[in-house]
mmCIF file of C-alpha atoms in Angstrom:
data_model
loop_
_atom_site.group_PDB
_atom_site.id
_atom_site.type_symbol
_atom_site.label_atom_id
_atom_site.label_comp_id
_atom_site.label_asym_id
_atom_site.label_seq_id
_atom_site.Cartn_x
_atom_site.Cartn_y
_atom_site.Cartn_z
ATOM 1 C CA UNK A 270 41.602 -92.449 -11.800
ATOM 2 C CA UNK A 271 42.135 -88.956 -13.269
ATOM 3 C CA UNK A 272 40.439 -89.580 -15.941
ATOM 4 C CA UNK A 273 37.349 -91.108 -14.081
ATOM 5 C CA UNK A 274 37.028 -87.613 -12.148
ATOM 6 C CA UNK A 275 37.114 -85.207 -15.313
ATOM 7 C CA UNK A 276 34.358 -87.756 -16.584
ATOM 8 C CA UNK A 277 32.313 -87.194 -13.335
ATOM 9 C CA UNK A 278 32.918 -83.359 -13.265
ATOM 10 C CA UNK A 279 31.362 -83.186 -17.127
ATOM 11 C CA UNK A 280 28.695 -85.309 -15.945
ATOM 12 C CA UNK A 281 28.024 -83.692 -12.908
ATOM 13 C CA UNK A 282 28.201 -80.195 -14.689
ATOM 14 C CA UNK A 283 25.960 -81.433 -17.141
ATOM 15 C CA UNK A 284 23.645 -82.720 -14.354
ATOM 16 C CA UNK A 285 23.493 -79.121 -12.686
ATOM 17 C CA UNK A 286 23.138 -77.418 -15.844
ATOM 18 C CA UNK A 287 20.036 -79.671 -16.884
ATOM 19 C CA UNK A 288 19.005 -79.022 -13.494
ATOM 20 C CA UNK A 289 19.513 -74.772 -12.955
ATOM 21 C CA UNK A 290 20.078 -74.138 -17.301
ATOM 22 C CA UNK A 291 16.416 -73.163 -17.416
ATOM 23 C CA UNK A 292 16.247 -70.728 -14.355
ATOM 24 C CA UNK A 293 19.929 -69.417 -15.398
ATOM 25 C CA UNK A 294 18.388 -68.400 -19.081
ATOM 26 C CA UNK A 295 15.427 -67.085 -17.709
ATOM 27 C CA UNK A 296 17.108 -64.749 -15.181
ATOM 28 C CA UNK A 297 19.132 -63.416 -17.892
ATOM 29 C CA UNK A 298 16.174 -62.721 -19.952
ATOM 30 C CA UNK A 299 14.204 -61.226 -17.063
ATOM 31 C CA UNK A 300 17.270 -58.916 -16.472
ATOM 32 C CA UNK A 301 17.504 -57.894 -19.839
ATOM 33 C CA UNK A 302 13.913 -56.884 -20.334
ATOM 34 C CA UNK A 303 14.391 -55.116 -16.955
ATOM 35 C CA UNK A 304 17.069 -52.618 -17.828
ATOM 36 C CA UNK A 305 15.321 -52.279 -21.191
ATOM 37 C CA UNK A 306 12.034 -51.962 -19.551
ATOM 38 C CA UNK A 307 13.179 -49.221 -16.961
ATOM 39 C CA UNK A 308 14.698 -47.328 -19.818
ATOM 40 C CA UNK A 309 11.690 -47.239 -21.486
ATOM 41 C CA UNK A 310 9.713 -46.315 -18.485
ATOM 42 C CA UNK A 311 12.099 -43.328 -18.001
ATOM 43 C CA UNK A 312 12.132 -42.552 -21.562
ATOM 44 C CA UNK A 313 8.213 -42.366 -21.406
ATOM 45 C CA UNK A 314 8.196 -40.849 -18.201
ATOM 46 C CA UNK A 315 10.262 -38.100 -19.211
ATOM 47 C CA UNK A 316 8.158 -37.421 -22.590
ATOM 48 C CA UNK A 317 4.704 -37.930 -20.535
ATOM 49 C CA UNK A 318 6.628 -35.243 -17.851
ATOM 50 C CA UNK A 319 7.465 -32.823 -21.200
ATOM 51 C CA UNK A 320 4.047 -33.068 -22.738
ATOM 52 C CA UNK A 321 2.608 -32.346 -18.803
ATOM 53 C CA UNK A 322 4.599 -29.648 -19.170
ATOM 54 C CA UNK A 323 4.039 -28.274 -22.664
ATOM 55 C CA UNK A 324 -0.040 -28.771 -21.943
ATOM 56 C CA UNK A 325 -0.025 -26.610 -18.411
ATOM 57 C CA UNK A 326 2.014 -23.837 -20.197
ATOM 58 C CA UNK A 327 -0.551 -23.582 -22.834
ATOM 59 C CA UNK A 328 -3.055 -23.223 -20.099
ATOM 60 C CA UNK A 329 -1.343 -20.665 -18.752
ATOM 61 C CA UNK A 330 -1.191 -18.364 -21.470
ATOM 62 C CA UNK A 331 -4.931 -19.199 -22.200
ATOM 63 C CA UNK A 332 -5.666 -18.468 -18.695
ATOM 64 C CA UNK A 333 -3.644 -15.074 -19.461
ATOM 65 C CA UNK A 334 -6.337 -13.974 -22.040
ATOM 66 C CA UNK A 335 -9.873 -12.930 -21.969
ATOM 67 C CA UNK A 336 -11.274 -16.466 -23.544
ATOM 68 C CA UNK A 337 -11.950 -18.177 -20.230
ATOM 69 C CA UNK A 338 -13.852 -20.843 -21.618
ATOM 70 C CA UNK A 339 -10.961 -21.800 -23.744
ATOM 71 C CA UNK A 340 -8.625 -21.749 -20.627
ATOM 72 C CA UNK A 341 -11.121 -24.141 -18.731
ATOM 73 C CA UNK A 342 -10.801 -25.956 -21.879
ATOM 74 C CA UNK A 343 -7.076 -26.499 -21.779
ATOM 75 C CA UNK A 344 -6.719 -26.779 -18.384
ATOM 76 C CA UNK A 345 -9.294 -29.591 -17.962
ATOM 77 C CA UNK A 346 -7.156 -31.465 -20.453
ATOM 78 C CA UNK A 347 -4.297 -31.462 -18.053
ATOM 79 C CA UNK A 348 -6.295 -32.764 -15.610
ATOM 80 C CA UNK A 349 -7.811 -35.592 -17.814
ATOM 81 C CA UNK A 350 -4.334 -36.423 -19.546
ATOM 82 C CA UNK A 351 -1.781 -35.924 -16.619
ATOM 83 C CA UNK A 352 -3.659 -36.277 -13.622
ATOM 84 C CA UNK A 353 -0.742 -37.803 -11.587
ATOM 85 C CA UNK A 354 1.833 -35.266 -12.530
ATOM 86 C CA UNK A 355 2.261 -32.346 -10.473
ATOM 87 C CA UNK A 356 0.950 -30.102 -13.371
ATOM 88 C CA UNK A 357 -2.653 -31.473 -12.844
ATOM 89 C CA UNK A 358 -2.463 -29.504 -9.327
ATOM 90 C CA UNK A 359 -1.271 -26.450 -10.302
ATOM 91 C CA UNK A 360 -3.509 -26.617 -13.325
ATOM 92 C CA UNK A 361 -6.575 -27.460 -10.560
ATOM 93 C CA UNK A 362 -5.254 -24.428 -8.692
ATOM 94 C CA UNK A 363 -5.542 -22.342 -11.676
ATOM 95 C CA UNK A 364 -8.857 -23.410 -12.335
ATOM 96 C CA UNK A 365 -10.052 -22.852 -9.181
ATOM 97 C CA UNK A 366 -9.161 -19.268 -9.413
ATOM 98 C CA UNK A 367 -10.585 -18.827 -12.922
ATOM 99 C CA UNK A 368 -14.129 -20.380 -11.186
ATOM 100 C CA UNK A 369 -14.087 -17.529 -8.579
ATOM 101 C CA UNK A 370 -13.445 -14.763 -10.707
ATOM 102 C CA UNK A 371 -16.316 -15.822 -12.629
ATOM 103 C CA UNK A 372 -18.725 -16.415 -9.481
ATOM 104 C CA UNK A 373 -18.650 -20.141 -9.282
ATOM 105 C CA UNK A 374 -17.882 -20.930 -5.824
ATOM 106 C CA UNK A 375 -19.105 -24.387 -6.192
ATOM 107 C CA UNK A 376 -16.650 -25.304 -9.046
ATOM 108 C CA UNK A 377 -13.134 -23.201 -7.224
ATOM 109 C CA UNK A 378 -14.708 -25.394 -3.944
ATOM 110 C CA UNK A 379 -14.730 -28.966 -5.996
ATOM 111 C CA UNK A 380 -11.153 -27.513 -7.509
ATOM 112 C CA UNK A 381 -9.233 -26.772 -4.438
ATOM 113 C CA UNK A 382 -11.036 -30.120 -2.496
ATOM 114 C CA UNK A 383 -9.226 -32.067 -5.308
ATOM 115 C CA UNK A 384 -5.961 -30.672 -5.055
ATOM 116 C CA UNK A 385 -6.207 -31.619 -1.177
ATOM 117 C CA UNK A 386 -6.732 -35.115 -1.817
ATOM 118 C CA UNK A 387 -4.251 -35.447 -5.123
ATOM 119 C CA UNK A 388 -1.443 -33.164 -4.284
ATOM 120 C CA UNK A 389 1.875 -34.996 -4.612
ATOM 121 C CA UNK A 390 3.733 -32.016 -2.456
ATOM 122 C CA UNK A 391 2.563 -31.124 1.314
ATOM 123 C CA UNK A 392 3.334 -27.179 0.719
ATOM 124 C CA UNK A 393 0.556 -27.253 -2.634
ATOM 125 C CA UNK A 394 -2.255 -29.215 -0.419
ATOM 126 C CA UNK A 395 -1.718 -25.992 2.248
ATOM 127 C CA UNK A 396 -2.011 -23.500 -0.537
ATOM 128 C CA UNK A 397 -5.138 -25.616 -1.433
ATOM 129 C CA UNK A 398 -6.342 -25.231 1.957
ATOM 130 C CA UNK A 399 -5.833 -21.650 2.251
ATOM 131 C CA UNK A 400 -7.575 -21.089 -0.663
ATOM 132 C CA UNK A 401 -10.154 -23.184 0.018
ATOM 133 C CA UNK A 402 -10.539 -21.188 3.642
ATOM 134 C CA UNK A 403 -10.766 -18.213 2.184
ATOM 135 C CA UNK A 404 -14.368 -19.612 -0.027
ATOM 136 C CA UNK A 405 -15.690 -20.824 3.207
ATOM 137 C CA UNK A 406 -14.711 -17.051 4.808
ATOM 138 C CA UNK A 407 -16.739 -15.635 1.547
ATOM 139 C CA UNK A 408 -19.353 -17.564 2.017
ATOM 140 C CA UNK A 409 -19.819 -17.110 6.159
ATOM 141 C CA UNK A 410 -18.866 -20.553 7.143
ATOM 142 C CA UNK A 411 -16.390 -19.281 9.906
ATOM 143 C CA UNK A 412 -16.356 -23.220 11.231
ATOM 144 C CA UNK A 413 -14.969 -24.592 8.220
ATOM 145 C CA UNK A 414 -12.301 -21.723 7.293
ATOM 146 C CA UNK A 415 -10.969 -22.513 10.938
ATOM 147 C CA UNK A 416 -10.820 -26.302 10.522
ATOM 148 C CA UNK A 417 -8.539 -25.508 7.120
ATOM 149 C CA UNK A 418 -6.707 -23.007 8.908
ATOM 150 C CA UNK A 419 -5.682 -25.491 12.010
ATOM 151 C CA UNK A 420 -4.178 -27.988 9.342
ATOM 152 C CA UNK A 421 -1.827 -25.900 7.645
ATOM 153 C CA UNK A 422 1.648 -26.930 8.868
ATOM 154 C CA UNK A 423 3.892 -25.591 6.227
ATOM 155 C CA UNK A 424 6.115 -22.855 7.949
ATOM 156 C CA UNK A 425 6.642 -20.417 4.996
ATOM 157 C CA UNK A 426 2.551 -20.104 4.785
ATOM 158 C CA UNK A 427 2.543 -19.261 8.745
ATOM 159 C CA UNK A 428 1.790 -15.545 7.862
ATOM 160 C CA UNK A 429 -0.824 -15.809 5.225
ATOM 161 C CA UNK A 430 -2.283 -18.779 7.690
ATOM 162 C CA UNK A 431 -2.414 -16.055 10.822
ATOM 163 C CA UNK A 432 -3.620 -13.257 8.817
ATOM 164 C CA UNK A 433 -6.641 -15.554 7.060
ATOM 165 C CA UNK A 434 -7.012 -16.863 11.035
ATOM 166 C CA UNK A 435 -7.872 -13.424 12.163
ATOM 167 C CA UNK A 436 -10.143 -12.300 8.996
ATOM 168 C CA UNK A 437 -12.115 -15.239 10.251
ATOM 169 C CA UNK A 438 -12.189 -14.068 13.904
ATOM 170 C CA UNK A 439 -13.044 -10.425 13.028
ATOM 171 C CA UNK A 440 -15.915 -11.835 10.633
ATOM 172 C CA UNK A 441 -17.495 -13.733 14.036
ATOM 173 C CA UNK A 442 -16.868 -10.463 16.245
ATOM 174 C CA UNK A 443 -14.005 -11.358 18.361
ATOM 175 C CA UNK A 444 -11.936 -8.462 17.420
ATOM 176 C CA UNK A 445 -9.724 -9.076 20.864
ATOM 177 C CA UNK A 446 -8.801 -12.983 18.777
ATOM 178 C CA UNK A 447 -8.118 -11.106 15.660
ATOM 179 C CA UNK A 448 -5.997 -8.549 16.830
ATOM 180 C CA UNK A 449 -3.737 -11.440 18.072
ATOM 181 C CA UNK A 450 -3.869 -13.241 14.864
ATOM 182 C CA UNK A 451 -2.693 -9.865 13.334
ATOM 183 C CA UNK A 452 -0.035 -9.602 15.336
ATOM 184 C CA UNK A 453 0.992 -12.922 15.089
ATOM 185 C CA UNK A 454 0.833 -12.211 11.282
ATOM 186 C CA UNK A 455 2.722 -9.521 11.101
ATOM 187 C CA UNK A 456 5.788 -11.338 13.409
ATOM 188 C CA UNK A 457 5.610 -14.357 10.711
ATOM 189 C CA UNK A 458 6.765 -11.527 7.918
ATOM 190 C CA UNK A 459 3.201 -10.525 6.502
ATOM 191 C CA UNK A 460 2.284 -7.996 4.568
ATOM 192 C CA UNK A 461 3.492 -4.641 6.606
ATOM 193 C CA UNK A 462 1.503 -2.159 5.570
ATOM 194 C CA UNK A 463 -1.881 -4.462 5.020
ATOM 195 C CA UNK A 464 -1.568 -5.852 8.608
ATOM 196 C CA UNK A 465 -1.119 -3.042 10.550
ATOM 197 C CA UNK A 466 -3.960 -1.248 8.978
ATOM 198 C CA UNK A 467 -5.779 -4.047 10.080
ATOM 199 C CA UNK A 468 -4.823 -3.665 13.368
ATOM 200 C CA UNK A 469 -5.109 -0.061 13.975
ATOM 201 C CA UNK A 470 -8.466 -0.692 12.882
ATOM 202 C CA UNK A 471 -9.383 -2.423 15.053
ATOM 203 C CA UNK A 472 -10.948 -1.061 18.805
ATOM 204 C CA UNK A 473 -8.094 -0.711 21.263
ATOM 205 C CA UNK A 474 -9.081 -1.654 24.821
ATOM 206 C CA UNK A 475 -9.816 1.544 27.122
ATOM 207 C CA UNK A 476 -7.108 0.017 29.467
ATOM 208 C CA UNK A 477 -4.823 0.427 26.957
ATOM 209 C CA UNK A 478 -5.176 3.934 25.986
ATOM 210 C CA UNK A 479 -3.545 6.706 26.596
ATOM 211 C CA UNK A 480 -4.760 10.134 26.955
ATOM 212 C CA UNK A 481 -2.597 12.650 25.566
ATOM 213 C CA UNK A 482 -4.045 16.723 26.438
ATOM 214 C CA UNK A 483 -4.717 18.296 23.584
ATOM 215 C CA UNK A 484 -2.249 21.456 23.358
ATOM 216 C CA UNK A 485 -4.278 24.975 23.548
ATOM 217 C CA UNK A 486 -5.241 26.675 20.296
ATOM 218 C CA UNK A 487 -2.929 29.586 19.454
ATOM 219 C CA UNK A 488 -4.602 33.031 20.215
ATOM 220 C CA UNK A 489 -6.362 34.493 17.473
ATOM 221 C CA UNK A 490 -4.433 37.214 15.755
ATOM 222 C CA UNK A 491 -5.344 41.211 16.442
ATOM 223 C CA UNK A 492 -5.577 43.368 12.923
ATOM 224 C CA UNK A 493 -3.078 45.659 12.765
ATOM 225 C CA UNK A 494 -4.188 49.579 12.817
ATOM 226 C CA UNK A 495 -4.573 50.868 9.624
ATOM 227 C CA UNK A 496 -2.161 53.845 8.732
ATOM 228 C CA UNK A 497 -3.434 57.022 8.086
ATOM 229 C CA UNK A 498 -3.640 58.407 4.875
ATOM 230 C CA UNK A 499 -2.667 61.277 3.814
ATOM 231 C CA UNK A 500 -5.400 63.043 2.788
ATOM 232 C CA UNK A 501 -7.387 61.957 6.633
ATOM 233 C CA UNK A 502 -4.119 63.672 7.849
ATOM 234 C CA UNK A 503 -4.813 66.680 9.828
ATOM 235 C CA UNK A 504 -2.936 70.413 8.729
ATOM 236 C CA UNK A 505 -2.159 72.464 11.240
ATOM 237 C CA UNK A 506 -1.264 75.730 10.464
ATOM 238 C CA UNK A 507 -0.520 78.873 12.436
ATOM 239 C CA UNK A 508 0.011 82.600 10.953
ATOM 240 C CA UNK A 509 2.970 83.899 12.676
ATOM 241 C CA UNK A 510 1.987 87.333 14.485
ATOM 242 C CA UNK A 511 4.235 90.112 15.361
ATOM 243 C CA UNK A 512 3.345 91.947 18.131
ATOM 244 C CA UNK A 513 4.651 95.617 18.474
ATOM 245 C CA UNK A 514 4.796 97.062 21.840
ATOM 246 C CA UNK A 515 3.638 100.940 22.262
ATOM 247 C CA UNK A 516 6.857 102.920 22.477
ATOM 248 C CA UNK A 517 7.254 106.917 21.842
ATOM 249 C CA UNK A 518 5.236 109.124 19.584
ATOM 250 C CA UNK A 519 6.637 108.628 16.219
ATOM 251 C CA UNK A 520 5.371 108.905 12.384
ATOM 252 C CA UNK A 521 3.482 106.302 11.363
ATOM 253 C CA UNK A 522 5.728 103.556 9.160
ATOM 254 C CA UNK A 523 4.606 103.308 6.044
ATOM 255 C CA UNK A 524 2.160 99.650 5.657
ATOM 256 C CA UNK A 525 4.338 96.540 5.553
ATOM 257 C CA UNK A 526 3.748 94.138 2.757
ATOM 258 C CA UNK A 527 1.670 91.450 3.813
ATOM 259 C CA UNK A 528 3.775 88.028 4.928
ATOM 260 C CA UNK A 529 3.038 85.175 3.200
ATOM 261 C CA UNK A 530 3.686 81.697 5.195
ATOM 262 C CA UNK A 531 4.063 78.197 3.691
ATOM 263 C CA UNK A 532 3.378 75.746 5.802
ATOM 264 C CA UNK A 533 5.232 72.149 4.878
ATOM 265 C CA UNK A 534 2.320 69.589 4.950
ATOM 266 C CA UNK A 535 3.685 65.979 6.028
ATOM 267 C CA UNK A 536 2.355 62.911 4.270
ATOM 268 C CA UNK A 537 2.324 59.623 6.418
ATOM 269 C CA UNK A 538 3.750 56.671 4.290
ATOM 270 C CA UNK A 539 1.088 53.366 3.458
ATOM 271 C CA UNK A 540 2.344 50.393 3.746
ATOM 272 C CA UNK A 541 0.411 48.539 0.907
ATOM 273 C CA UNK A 542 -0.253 50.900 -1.975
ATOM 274 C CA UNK A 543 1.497 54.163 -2.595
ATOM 275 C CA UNK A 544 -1.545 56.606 -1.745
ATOM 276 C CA UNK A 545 -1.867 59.842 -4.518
ATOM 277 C CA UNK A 546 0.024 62.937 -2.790
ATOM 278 C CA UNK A 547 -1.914 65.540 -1.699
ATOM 279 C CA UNK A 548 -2.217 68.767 -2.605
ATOM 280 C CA UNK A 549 -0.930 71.112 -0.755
ATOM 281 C CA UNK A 550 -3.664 74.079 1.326
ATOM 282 C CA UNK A 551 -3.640 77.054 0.053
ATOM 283 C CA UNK A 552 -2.618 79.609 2.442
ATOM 284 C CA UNK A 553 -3.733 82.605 2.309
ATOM 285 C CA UNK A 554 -1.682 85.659 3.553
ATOM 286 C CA UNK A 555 -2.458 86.951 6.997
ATOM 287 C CA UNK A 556 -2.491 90.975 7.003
ATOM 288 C CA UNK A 557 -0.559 93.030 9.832
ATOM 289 C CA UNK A 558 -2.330 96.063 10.690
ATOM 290 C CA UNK A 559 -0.024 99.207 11.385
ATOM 291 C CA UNK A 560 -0.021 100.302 14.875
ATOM 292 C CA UNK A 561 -2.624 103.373 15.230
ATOM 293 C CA UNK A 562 -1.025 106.893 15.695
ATOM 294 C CA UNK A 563 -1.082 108.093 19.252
ATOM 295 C CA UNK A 564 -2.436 111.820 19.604
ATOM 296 C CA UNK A 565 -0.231 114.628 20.501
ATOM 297 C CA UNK A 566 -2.179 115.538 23.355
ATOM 298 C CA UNK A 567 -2.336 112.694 25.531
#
């Protein structure tokens, strides 16, 4: 009976083997190729990813030089050989900019619109649609700009989004819109110094102002008297006199020497220049006439 069953379990294993053998052999195949066939997918995605990258950094440094055409060059072949890696965006990024700086607005347009619809990342599709705002802004369609503008959502752009917002208000004469998109701007992080030039540029409402008086002008400063000179300085002199009164007879004194007087002339000083001293008058001396004899008689 024993052996019966071990007979029956070989012919019953042979049975399910005959029966699942096929599908066993083929699973194992199928999962061999699979782990060899995802290594080789990531093997040849990784050199695909390296040669993505080796090709954009060329265009770079193309793009870095004054050859544009060869830049267009290189960075087309990104597009053409890569063009679902994330290299093909930046590269269309960088083209778009290249087509501006040359004047082609319809080329950076056709750029930036591609990068919208091919963009792997959310954050590069809103760079894309600032840019892309900003040729609409140059070229006065103030409807489209806006429409870009409303479907930015990535927060770190929320500045550059704001401050773009109010160019495009300012540029349809709603200054009172664009001031708030400045402001707005500037309490995202923008550009300090940029924004708030913007601002104050702007027309402040005349309920908002504030009148400041303007403080009185200093009074105008009186010359100062020039100083005399010396030589406009006046001399006074006076001859001293002496005066005899009439006493008794007597013989008349013999003359008296004349008496010579010198007079000390006073310079004023100048303030600027030392003036040239001046010369001293001359003074003459003054005679005194002897007293005339009085007569015996009278």
């Amino acid at each position: 009976m024993e052996q019966y069953t071990d007979d029956e379990r070989v012919e019953d294993l042979k049975k399910w083997w005959q029966d699942n053998g096929a599908s066993i052999l083929i699973g194992i195949g199928l999962g061999v190729l699979a782990i060899f066939g995802w290594q080789y997918w990531r093997s040849y995605r990784d050199t695909q990813a390296e040669h993505a990258s080796q090709a954009y950094e060329a265009f770079v440094a193309a793009a870095e030089k004054p050859d544009v055409e060869q830049a267009r060059q290189r960075g087309q072949a990104v597009l053409s050989d890569f063009p679902k890696s994330p290299y093909a965006a930046l590269a269309a990024l960088r083209l778009a900019k290249l087509a501006m700086d040359t004047g082609d607005a319809t080329t950076a347009r056709q750029r930036l619109e591609w990068v919208i619809a091919n963009a792997k990342l959310d954050e590069v599709k809103d760079i894309a649609r600032l840019r892309l705002a900003r040729v609409h802004l140059a070229a006065g369609q103030l409807a489209e700009a806006g429409a870009l503008l409303d479907s930015v959502a990535t927060a770190s752009l929320d500045a550059e989004r704001d401050e773009l917002r109010g160019d495009v208000y300012l540029a349809g004469h709603d200054p009172a819109k664009a001031r708030t998109a400045y402001t707005a701007a500037l309490a995202a992080g923008g550009g300090q110094g940029l924004l708030q030039l913007k601002i104050d540029n702007l027309a402040v409402p005349t309920a908002d102002m504030i009148v400041i008086d303007a403080p009185a002008p200093p009074p105008e400063a009186q010359p100062e008297p020039a100083p005399a000179s010396a030589e406009s300085a006046p001399v006074s002199i006076k001859p001293a006199v002496t005066a005899l009164a009439p006493t008794e007879p007597v013989s008349a004194p013999a003359p008296a020497e004349p008496a010579t007087v010198s007079v000390p002339v006073e310079t004023a000083p100048a303030l600027t220049a030392p003036a040239t001293p001046a010369t001293p008058a001359a003074v003459e001396p003054v005679p005194v006439a002897p007293p005339a004899p009085t007569s015996s008689g009278q």
